[in-house]
Amino acid sequence: LTLAATLLLGTALAGCGASKTPAPAPAPSQGGGTSTPAPQVKEYIVGTDAAYAPFESENDKKEIVGFDIELLTAVAEKGGFKVKFVNTPWEGIFTSLKNGDRDILISAITITEERKKEMDFSEPYFEAKQLIAVPKDSKIAKFEDLKGKKVGVQTGTTGDDVVSKLLGKDSKDIKRFESTPLALKEMVNGGVEAVVADNGVVINYVKNNSDKGFKTVEDASFEKEFYGIAVKKGNKEVLDKINAGLKKVKEDGTYQKIYDKYFGK
Ligand code: ARG
């Protein structure tokens, strides 16, 4: 067994409750000749648009925190690699993967057919849906009601997609922002009458900004979306490690723990 395999085996056994004792140290190499070097744990650069709480955001100390961050950190631990998160604006996030500036993206990214042509995705790790945020006194009660209204979205998101479909891609009523918080800020200022974004983010915002007086509006026409962790097209080496780690954190309860921390039971 390699050192890594021994450690992984130890973790797996401990996880099963079969053994609480640490794995035995590997036997020292014989003869003082060529000893096998310790296996290299690779560190990957991870891009995330840290303006999407509770999935990824920056705290007061400028640290990147959130569900995605904790999840991928756990996945890396179980998958045998290291991660370094780098705040990466959504606008250039997919290009940064293509040109090699980032090895991995985790950013509440919805797996879509179009994106699958440009990059490879892990197994899905989160289910989401679009949700509409409006001022509390708004008459908007369903998605259709957004016709003729000024709507804020984050450029190039699935929220942008659904609103573009409803109002027309070139509609003057769609106001596109480089981040979702900026779109929500515009609603505070009265510049838009609604914002469409992922449910987890909209719920989080409305809850934590009760002073702004917003409510949420659901619509049955919004399709289920699934988030995936992205790698450069063809980067099977990293994708396999991610999927292996993801499988482990789902099986050993780590995923559930992180989920409960952010979204309750
Ligand atoms: N899930 C949506 C999409 O893939 C929005 C993701 C935005 N993520 C972010 N970190 N800003 O288009």
Short mmCIF file of C-alpha atoms and ligand atoms in Angstrom, two decimals, residues 48-53 55-56 68 88-90 93-94 106-112 115 128 130 154-161 178-181 197-198 201 225-227, ligand 1:
data_model
loop_
_atom_site.label_atom_id
_atom_site.label_comp_id
_atom_site.label_asym_id
_atom_site.label_seq_id
_atom_site.Cartn_x
_atom_site.Cartn_y
_atom_site.Cartn_z
CA THR A 48 -15.54 31.09 -7.50
CA ASP A 49 -17.58 34.27 -7.84
CA ALA A 50 -17.74 35.02 -4.12
CA ALA A 51 -20.82 37.23 -4.27
CA TYR A 52 -23.44 34.53 -3.99
CA ALA A 53 -24.20 33.83 -0.35
CA PHE A 55 -22.84 29.38 -1.54
CA GLU A 56 -19.80 31.65 -1.76
CA ASP A 68 -19.58 25.46 -1.90
CA THR A 88 -13.15 35.19 -9.79
CA PRO A 89 -15.79 37.48 -11.32
CA TRP A 90 -18.62 35.55 -12.97
CA ILE A 93 -15.11 32.63 -14.84
CA PHE A 94 -15.56 30.18 -17.72
CA ILE A 106 -17.35 25.85 -7.96
CA SER A 107 -19.79 28.73 -8.02
CA ALA A 108 -23.36 27.45 -7.78
CA ILE A 109 -22.98 26.68 -11.48
CA THR A 110 -26.01 25.10 -13.10
CA ILE A 111 -25.19 22.18 -15.37
CA THR A 112 -26.67 23.11 -18.77
CA ARG A 115 -22.11 24.71 -20.85
CA ALA A 128 -31.94 24.56 -7.32
CA GLN A 130 -35.16 30.16 -10.11
CA GLN A 154 -26.89 38.67 -13.16
CA THR A 155 -25.45 38.60 -16.69
CA GLY A 156 -25.04 35.15 -18.19
CA THR A 157 -26.77 33.22 -15.43
CA THR A 158 -29.71 30.86 -15.74
CA GLY A 159 -31.78 33.69 -14.25
CA ASP A 160 -30.75 35.79 -17.25
CA ASP A 161 -31.74 32.87 -19.52
CA GLU A 178 -22.18 41.74 -13.05
CA SER A 179 -23.25 40.32 -9.70
CA THR A 180 -26.51 39.30 -8.08
CA PRO A 181 -26.02 41.61 -5.04
CA ALA A 197 -31.91 34.40 -9.35
CA ASP A 198 -31.32 31.01 -7.72
CA VAL A 201 -29.53 33.03 -2.80
CA GLU A 225 -31.52 22.95 -12.01
CA PHE A 226 -28.52 21.03 -10.72
CA TYR A 227 -25.21 22.50 -9.67
N1 ARG B 1 -26.89 28.87 -11.00
C1 ARG B 1 -26.85 30.03 -11.82
C2 ARG B 1 -26.09 29.75 -13.08
O1 ARG B 1 -25.37 28.81 -13.18
C3 ARG B 1 -26.25 31.23 -11.11
C4 ARG B 1 -24.88 31.01 -10.60
C5 ARG B 1 -24.21 32.31 -10.15
N2 ARG B 1 -23.12 32.03 -9.29
C6 ARG B 1 -22.36 32.94 -8.69
N3 ARG B 1 -21.48 32.57 -7.84
N4 ARG B 1 -22.52 34.20 -8.99
O2 ARG B 1 -26.17 30.47 -14.01
#
